[in-house]
Tab-separated table of C-alpha atoms in Angstrom:
chain	number	residue	atom	x	y	z
A	247	MET	CA	0.068	-0.062	0.129
A	248	THR	CA	0.651	3.453	-0.506
A	249	THR	CA	2.550	5.087	2.629
A	250	THR	CA	2.388	8.811	3.872
A	251	PRO	CA	4.807	10.547	5.199
A	252	SER	CA	4.874	10.722	9.277
A	253	THR	CA	3.425	13.668	10.983
A	254	THR	CA	4.867	14.401	15.367
A	255	PRO	CA	2.389	14.362	17.732
A	256	SER	CA	0.784	17.227	18.684
A	257	THR	CA	-1.304	18.975	21.852
A	258	THR	CA	-3.086	21.578	20.853
A	259	PRO	CA	-1.621	23.216	18.628
A	260	PRO	CA	-2.740	26.113	17.678
A	261	ILE	CA	-4.742	27.894	14.521
A	262	SER	CA	-1.898	28.849	13.151
A	263	ALA	CA	0.778	26.500	13.342
A	264	PRO	CA	2.894	26.019	10.086
A	265	LEU	CA	1.933	23.874	7.776
A	266	THR	CA	3.620	20.659	7.171
A	267	SER	CA	4.069	19.244	3.427
A	268	GLY	CA	2.422	16.193	2.201
A	269	ARG	CA	2.564	14.679	-0.944
A	270	ARG	CA	0.749	16.621	-3.439
A	271	THR	CA	-0.941	18.521	-0.530
A	272	ARG	CA	-0.421	21.267	2.395
A	273	ARG	CA	-1.435	19.889	5.507
A	274	ARG	CA	-2.418	21.009	9.056
A	275	VAL	CA	-2.669	18.916	11.900
A	276	VAL	CA	-6.575	19.989	13.162
A	277	PRO	CA	-6.386	20.862	17.057
A	278	LEU	CA	-9.390	20.101	18.988
A	279	VAL	CA	-11.381	23.086	18.887
A	280	ALA	CA	-11.483	24.565	21.961
A	281	ALA	CA	-9.677	23.955	25.531
A	282	ALA	CA	-13.318	23.781	27.428
A	283	THR	CA	-14.792	21.738	24.672
A	284	ALA	CA	-12.026	19.517	24.893
A	285	ALA	CA	-12.575	19.174	28.503
A	286	ALA	CA	-16.264	18.893	27.988
A	287	LEU	CA	-15.853	16.009	25.533
A	288	ALA	CA	-13.093	14.559	27.634
A	289	LEU	CA	-11.435	13.188	23.933
A	290	GLY	CA	-7.342	13.125	23.284
A	291	ALA	CA	-4.864	15.288	21.033
A	292	CYS	CA	-4.596	13.845	17.736
A	293	GLY	CA	-2.116	11.180	17.346
A	294	GLY	CA	0.601	10.853	14.399
A	295	LYS	CA	0.071	8.855	11.035
A	296	GLN	CA	1.630	5.519	9.626
A	297	PRO	CA	1.346	3.972	6.364
A	298	GLN	CA	-2.034	3.320	5.160
A	299	GLY	CA	-3.620	0.001	5.315
A	300	THR	CA	-2.402	-0.358	9.110
A	301	ALA	CA	-5.962	0.438	10.050
A	302	GLY	CA	-7.552	0.871	6.681
A	303	ALA	CA	-6.751	-2.839	4.917
A	304	GLY	CA	-6.743	-4.672	7.431
A	305	GLY	CA	-8.863	-4.876	10.908
A	306	ALA	CA	-8.803	-6.721	14.110
A	307	THR	CA	-11.606	-8.936	13.369
A	308	GLY	CA	-12.917	-11.023	10.729
A	309	ALA	CA	-15.588	-10.859	8.317
A	310	GLY	CA	-18.479	-9.844	10.916
A	311	GLY	CA	-16.921	-8.368	13.184
A	312	CYS	CA	-17.641	-4.982	14.746
A	313	GLU	CA	-14.337	-3.434	16.438
A	314	ALA	CA	-11.091	-1.473	15.520
A	315	GLY	CA	-7.590	-3.094	15.040
A	316	ALA	CA	-5.289	-0.685	16.402
A	317	GLY	CA	-3.871	1.692	13.879
A	318	GLN	CA	-3.464	4.503	13.001
A	319	VAL	CA	-5.567	6.481	10.279
A	320	THR	CA	-5.885	9.362	8.406
A	321	ILE	CA	-8.980	11.669	8.088
A	322	ALA	CA	-9.400	14.659	5.313
A	323	THR	CA	-11.282	17.565	5.617
A	324	GLY	CA	-11.318	21.045	4.851
A	325	ASN	CA	-10.744	24.772	5.055
A	326	SER	CA	-9.806	25.306	8.169
A	327	THR	CA	-12.476	28.393	7.903
A	328	GLY	CA	-15.052	25.705	7.395
A	329	VAL	CA	-17.468	23.115	8.868
A	330	TYR	CA	-15.326	19.924	7.708
A	331	TYR	CA	-12.028	20.851	9.627
A	332	VAL	CA	-14.569	21.562	12.663
A	333	LEU	CA	-15.613	18.518	13.055
A	334	GLY	CA	-13.031	16.517	11.400
A	335	GLY	CA	-10.585	17.669	14.449
A	336	GLY	CA	-13.173	16.162	16.728
A	337	ILE	CA	-13.892	12.890	15.295
A	338	ALA	CA	-10.166	11.954	15.259
A	339	SER	CA	-10.082	13.439	18.877
A	340	LEU	CA	-13.248	10.869	19.442
A	341	MET	CA	-11.420	8.287	17.703
A	342	SER	CA	-8.692	8.335	19.076
A	343	ALA	CA	-9.963	8.812	22.604
A	344	LYS	CA	-12.293	6.166	22.440
A	345	SER	CA	-10.909	3.475	19.879
A	346	PRO	CA	-7.806	1.199	19.544
A	347	LEU	CA	-7.647	3.874	16.745
A	348	LYS	CA	-5.335	6.852	16.676
A	349	ALA	CA	-6.130	9.766	14.159
A	350	THR	CA	-5.111	12.685	12.808
A	351	ALA	CA	-6.919	15.237	10.707
A	352	ALA	CA	-6.094	17.698	7.960
A	353	GLU	CA	-6.772	20.795	6.358
A	354	THR	CA	-7.480	20.403	2.466
A	355	GLY	CA	-9.644	21.919	-0.303
A	356	ALA	CA	-12.335	19.764	0.085
A	357	SER	CA	-14.591	17.387	-1.761
A	358	VAL	CA	-13.032	16.566	-5.591
A	359	GLN	CA	-9.202	16.781	-3.627
A	360	ASN	CA	-9.727	14.792	-0.517
A	361	ILE	CA	-11.439	11.724	-3.288
A	362	GLN	CA	-8.310	11.910	-5.301
A	363	GLN	CA	-6.630	11.662	-2.429
A	364	LEU	CA	-8.494	8.705	-0.271
A	365	VAL	CA	-8.416	6.580	-3.494
A	366	GLY	CA	-4.942	7.573	-4.060
A	367	GLY	CA	-3.628	6.412	-0.424
A	368	GLN	CA	-3.171	9.671	1.416
A	369	TYR	CA	-6.043	9.338	3.433
A	370	ASP	CA	-7.889	6.609	5.310
A	371	ILE	CA	-11.328	8.837	5.467
A	372	ALA	CA	-12.942	11.697	3.590
A	373	PHE	CA	-15.096	14.293	3.930
A	374	SER	CA	-17.045	15.142	0.606
A	375	LEU	CA	-20.150	16.592	-0.845
A	376	ALA	CA	-22.557	14.159	-1.718
A	377	ASP	CA	-23.061	15.235	-5.430
A	378	THR	CA	-19.187	15.050	-6.015
A	379	ALA	CA	-18.885	11.442	-4.480
A	380	ALA	CA	-21.873	10.765	-6.748
A	381	ASP	CA	-19.842	12.176	-9.539
A	382	ALA	CA	-16.809	10.414	-8.031
A	383	VAL	CA	-18.714	6.662	-8.100
A	384	ALA	CA	-20.347	7.453	-11.912
A	385	GLY	CA	-17.096	8.528	-13.108
A	386	LYS	CA	-17.919	11.893	-14.621
A	387	GLY	CA	-17.676	15.422	-13.240
A	388	SER	CA	-13.873	15.820	-12.386
A	389	PHE	CA	-13.806	12.365	-12.461
A	390	SER	CA	-12.807	10.628	-15.683
A	391	ALA	CA	-13.110	6.903	-14.438
A	392	PRO	CA	-15.202	5.370	-11.408
A	393	GLN	CA	-13.521	5.980	-7.854
A	394	LYS	CA	-13.542	2.895	-5.865
A	395	VAL	CA	-15.570	4.900	-2.804
A	396	GLN	CA	-18.069	3.756	-0.157
A	397	ALA	CA	-19.771	5.781	2.703
A	398	LEU	CA	-19.376	4.953	6.293
A	399	GLY	CA	-22.681	7.188	6.268
A	400	ARG	CA	-24.250	10.589	5.916
A	401	ILE	CA	-23.420	13.122	8.322
A	402	HIS	CA	-24.859	16.707	8.521
A	403	SER	CA	-26.128	18.667	5.538
A	404	ASN	CA	-24.043	21.527	3.860
A	405	TYR	CA	-26.200	25.008	2.494
A	406	THR	CA	-25.337	26.741	-0.718
A	407	GLN	CA	-24.485	30.205	0.943
A	408	VAL	CA	-24.084	33.182	-1.163
A	409	VAL	CA	-23.593	35.839	-0.271
A	410	VAL	CA	-22.792	39.117	-2.150
A	411	ARG	CA	-21.869	42.995	-1.093
A	412	LYS	CA	-24.974	45.116	-1.390
A	413	ALA	CA	-23.522	48.167	-3.486
A	414	SER	CA	-22.653	44.958	-6.290
A	415	GLY	CA	-26.789	44.876	-7.008
A	416	ILE	CA	-26.555	41.410	-7.206
A	417	LYS	CA	-29.919	40.027	-6.282
A	418	THR	CA	-30.228	36.943	-8.220
A	419	VAL	CA	-27.190	34.696	-9.321
A	420	ALA	CA	-27.907	35.449	-13.169
A	421	ASP	CA	-26.574	39.243	-11.854
A	422	MET	CA	-23.285	37.736	-10.915
A	423	LYS	CA	-22.747	38.824	-15.081
A	424	GLY	CA	-19.625	40.686	-15.364
A	425	LYS	CA	-18.939	40.384	-11.551
A	426	ARG	CA	-15.960	39.153	-9.636
A	427	ILE	CA	-16.915	35.922	-7.498
A	428	SER	CA	-15.378	33.961	-5.630
A	429	THR	CA	-15.669	29.886	-6.555
A	430	GLY	CA	-14.138	28.279	-3.417
A	431	SER	CA	-10.338	26.434	-3.576
A	432	PRO	CA	-9.958	24.529	-6.657
A	433	LYS	CA	-11.080	21.001	-6.670
A	434	SER	CA	-13.565	21.628	-4.034
A	435	GLY	CA	-16.906	20.812	-3.741
A	436	THR	CA	-17.774	24.542	-3.299
A	437	GLU	CA	-16.522	25.028	-7.090
A	438	VAL	CA	-18.311	22.321	-8.278
A	439	ILE	CA	-21.680	23.448	-6.962
A	440	ALA	CA	-20.595	27.319	-7.671
A	441	THR	CA	-20.460	26.139	-11.531
A	442	ARG	CA	-23.614	24.369	-11.595
A	443	LEU	CA	-25.108	27.451	-10.124
A	444	LEU	CA	-23.729	29.787	-12.904
A	445	GLN	CA	-24.615	27.445	-15.522
A	446	ALA	CA	-28.622	27.077	-14.176
A	447	ALA	CA	-28.554	30.905	-14.072
A	448	GLY	CA	-27.055	30.707	-18.232
A	449	LEU	CA	-23.536	31.594	-16.872
A	450	ASP	CA	-20.760	30.290	-17.674
A	451	ILE	CA	-17.562	30.534	-15.214
A	452	ASN	CA	-15.231	31.079	-16.960
A	453	SER	CA	-16.214	34.047	-19.453
A	454	ASP	CA	-19.744	35.309	-18.004
A	455	VAL	CA	-17.379	35.935	-14.317
A	456	ALA	CA	-14.268	37.129	-13.303
A	457	ALA	CA	-14.278	33.765	-11.278
A	458	GLN	CA	-11.764	34.003	-8.145
A	459	ARG	CA	-11.016	30.508	-7.012
A	460	LEU	CA	-9.981	31.479	-3.095
A	461	GLU	CA	-10.495	29.475	0.071
A	462	LEU	CA	-12.962	30.266	2.263
A	463	GLY	CA	-10.674	32.155	4.418
A	464	LYS	CA	-9.241	34.692	2.072
A	465	THR	CA	-12.607	35.332	0.438
A	466	VAL	CA	-14.231	36.861	2.944
A	467	ASP	CA	-10.508	38.760	3.493
A	468	ALA	CA	-11.911	39.997	0.227
A	469	MET	CA	-15.358	40.822	0.396
A	470	LYS	CA	-13.580	42.946	3.767
A	471	ASP	CA	-11.826	44.728	1.709
A	472	GLY	CA	-13.966	45.394	-1.886
A	473	SER	CA	-12.120	43.661	-3.645
A	474	ILE	CA	-14.644	41.218	-4.916
A	475	ASP	CA	-18.191	41.408	-5.519
A	476	GLY	CA	-19.599	38.108	-3.762
A	477	PHE	CA	-19.151	34.582	-3.257
A	478	VAL	CA	-20.332	30.680	-3.190
A	479	TRP	CA	-19.597	28.681	-0.624
A	480	SER	CA	-20.701	25.242	0.606
A	481	GLY	CA	-20.951	24.768	4.340
A	482	GLY	CA	-22.656	23.808	7.217
A	483	LEU	CA	-24.440	26.426	9.618
A	484	PRO	CA	-23.221	28.222	10.901
A	485	THR	CA	-19.627	28.510	9.041
A	486	PRO	CA	-17.156	30.230	11.646
A	487	ALA	CA	-15.711	32.205	8.855
A	488	LEU	CA	-19.223	33.614	7.842
A	489	THR	CA	-20.359	34.452	11.002
A	490	ASP	CA	-17.090	36.613	11.843
A	491	LEU	CA	-17.756	38.560	7.949
A	492	PHE	CA	-21.586	39.145	8.635
A	493	THR	CA	-20.755	40.380	12.554
A	494	SER	CA	-18.078	43.024	11.097
A	495	GLN	CA	-19.659	43.913	7.424
A	496	LYS	CA	-23.575	43.047	8.163
A	497	ASP	CA	-24.780	46.413	6.918
A	498	ALA	CA	-22.695	45.902	3.389
A	499	VAL	CA	-23.680	42.060	2.711
A	500	GLU	CA	-26.134	39.813	2.298
A	501	LEU	CA	-27.411	36.275	1.812
A	502	ILE	CA	-29.524	36.040	-1.643
A	503	ASP	CA	-32.018	33.008	-2.934
A	504	VAL	CA	-30.443	30.926	-5.052
A	505	THR	CA	-33.257	28.454	-5.348
A	506	ALA	CA	-34.509	29.643	-9.239
A	507	GLY	CA	-31.652	27.963	-10.458
A	508	LEU	CA	-33.030	24.606	-8.219
A	509	ALA	CA	-34.555	22.509	-10.587
A	510	LYS	CA	-32.060	22.604	-13.363
A	511	MET	CA	-29.347	21.327	-10.505
A	512	LYS	CA	-31.207	18.527	-10.044
A	513	ASP	CA	-30.965	17.508	-13.312
A	514	VAL	CA	-27.733	17.251	-13.028
A	515	ASN	CA	-27.872	15.204	-9.265
A	516	PRO	CA	-30.793	14.709	-7.650
A	517	VAL	CA	-28.978	14.834	-4.277
A	518	TYR	CA	-29.837	18.506	-4.054
A	519	ALA	CA	-32.548	19.781	-2.291
A	520	GLU	CA	-34.658	22.964	-1.238
A	521	GLY	CA	-33.415	24.222	2.534
A	522	THR	CA	-33.290	27.113	4.585
A	523	ILE	CA	-30.678	29.186	6.371
A	524	PRO	CA	-32.444	30.843	9.924
A	525	ALA	CA	-32.598	34.292	10.366
A	526	ALA	CA	-30.934	33.324	13.849
A	527	THR	CA	-27.954	31.975	11.498
A	528	TYR	CA	-26.244	34.581	10.991
A	529	GLY	CA	-28.703	37.387	12.477
A	530	LEU	CA	-29.995	38.109	9.250
A	531	PRO	CA	-33.603	39.720	8.888
A	532	SER	CA	-35.423	37.002	7.688
A	533	ASP	CA	-34.486	33.247	6.244
A	534	VAL	CA	-32.887	32.313	3.483
A	535	ARG	CA	-34.247	29.748	1.004
A	536	THR	CA	-31.255	27.956	-0.444
A	537	ILE	CA	-29.595	25.380	-2.420
A	538	VAL	CA	-28.908	21.752	0.404
A	539	VAL	CA	-27.050	18.878	-0.300
A	540	PRO	CA	-25.890	16.055	2.228
A	541	ASN	CA	-22.376	15.091	3.065
A	542	LEU	CA	-21.036	11.973	3.388
A	543	LEU	CA	-17.614	10.659	5.395
A	544	LEU	CA	-16.134	8.444	2.734
A	545	VAL	CA	-13.641	5.350	2.833
A	546	ARG	CA	-11.695	3.387	-0.075
A	547	ASP	CA	-13.406	-0.190	-0.694
A	548	ASP	CA	-10.417	-1.974	0.996
A	549	PHE	CA	-11.327	-0.250	4.023
A	550	SER	CA	-11.475	-2.616	7.152
A	551	ALA	CA	-15.035	-3.918	7.443
A	552	ALA	CA	-14.661	-4.619	11.269
A	553	ASN	CA	-13.187	-0.599	11.636
A	554	ALA	CA	-16.011	0.410	9.561
A	555	CYS	CA	-18.516	-1.042	11.659
A	556	ALA	CA	-16.646	0.408	14.727
A	557	LEU	CA	-15.987	3.740	13.705
A	558	THR	CA	-19.792	4.120	12.212
A	559	LYS	CA	-21.312	3.436	15.742
A	560	LEU	CA	-18.853	5.607	17.343
A	561	ILE	CA	-19.042	8.557	15.151
A	562	TRP	CA	-22.897	8.102	14.851
A	563	GLY	CA	-23.271	7.212	18.555
A	564	SER	CA	-21.861	10.135	19.902
A	565	SER	CA	-23.697	13.271	18.258
A	566	ALA	CA	-24.543	14.886	21.613
A	567	GLU	CA	-20.773	14.603	22.174
A	568	LEU	CA	-19.945	15.963	18.720
A	569	ALA	CA	-22.206	18.735	18.358
A	570	LYS	CA	-20.462	19.994	21.536
A	571	VAL	CA	-17.760	20.737	18.769
A	572	HIS	CA	-19.969	21.963	16.167
A	573	PRO	CA	-24.007	22.074	16.379
A	574	ALA	CA	-23.991	20.423	12.389
A	575	ALA	CA	-23.106	17.329	14.633
A	576	LYS	CA	-26.682	16.928	15.212
A	577	GLU	CA	-28.229	15.718	12.434
A	578	LEU	CA	-25.667	12.464	12.816
A	579	THR	CA	-28.446	10.321	13.534
A	580	ALA	CA	-29.214	6.393	13.308
A	581	GLU	CA	-32.395	6.681	10.606
A	582	THR	CA	-30.123	9.310	8.054
A	583	GLY	CA	-26.700	8.020	7.847
A	584	PRO	CA	-27.190	5.519	5.484
A	585	ARG	CA	-28.769	7.206	3.256
A	586	THR	CA	-26.041	7.482	0.700
A	587	ASP	CA	-27.588	6.726	-2.390
A	588	PRO	CA	-26.285	6.526	-4.918
A	589	VAL	CA	-22.886	5.777	-3.341
A	590	PRO	CA	-22.613	2.555	-2.318
A	591	LEU	CA	-22.314	2.114	1.734
A	592	ALA	CA	-19.679	0.237	3.305
A	593	PRO	CA	-20.959	-3.382	4.229
A	594	GLY	CA	-19.660	-2.601	8.132
A	595	SER	CA	-20.958	0.284	8.372
A	596	LYS	CA	-24.383	-1.148	7.152
A	597	GLN	CA	-24.066	-3.071	10.090
A	598	ALA	CA	-23.077	-0.812	12.677
A	599	PHE	CA	-26.375	0.848	11.609
A	600	ASP	CA	-28.615	-2.019	11.729
A	601	ALA	CA	-27.433	-2.521	15.279
A	602	LEU	CA	-27.676	0.499	16.186
């Protein structure tokens, strides 16, 4: 199996800790979200990494077992100012504290990159939007061939959050023509959704808008200094970076309703659905309708069935604890967890959900 570079174990490093180099990506071990949260959860700090396959392809028990074997796993999350990163750190800490597995979580560009590097052996578990994962198993969109991935389960939903400067005059996605729009990190699920959202409005991301492929932190900075007119972000509620933006720029920015494009989006992928961003999320004047898509935790199809079963029981059985890390974890339930179609559910996870 392919190996990954080792990372020195760390105990709650600061968010500003330098990134360490890995193959084809820049990584940062995710710290615990806050000392108070860590104390409430009584979760240990993330451990180091060792060659893939130790905890992925080989488990402690044979077929039908549901006990994790000792080993180390790596989790691909997303931008440091997004929910994947925060929740991924909580899940890594939960696994390290309450299973024989020691987990590390890394900052990444999110969905497309996560799947590519999951399949390439650089990670054992990866966060992904369900639409990107569906593209992966079908071998379409950003993927030239079907990818051998399965789901541990469905987690929280991502809300398409389209924020514009009030002075920009943008009220609909179609109004973005000729505007400076951040469409998300390269190879991210946000970029996939932004592309499709613009297409649904009759716009081409490459020619009709001045697309800025910025990660979320830089996107928010650009909104604050006025160098972009708006952005598309797909993330859980609340997203920390957007909380910061609406706190500091409340009179200058607003969320817009993008549901006019939903029917065309569903033609591309049926996982898209209508949802609502409650006003209380960011102190908005009123609720805002939007498009939502589920998130999945993915593994390769050679991931140990015993480990998949044990981790699924642990993660989906600990939603109340994980909600102390981020409220999006309240959505982790045994009822919605196995709803991963068209992405196949890992056999060990199916066993776990049947028991839950």
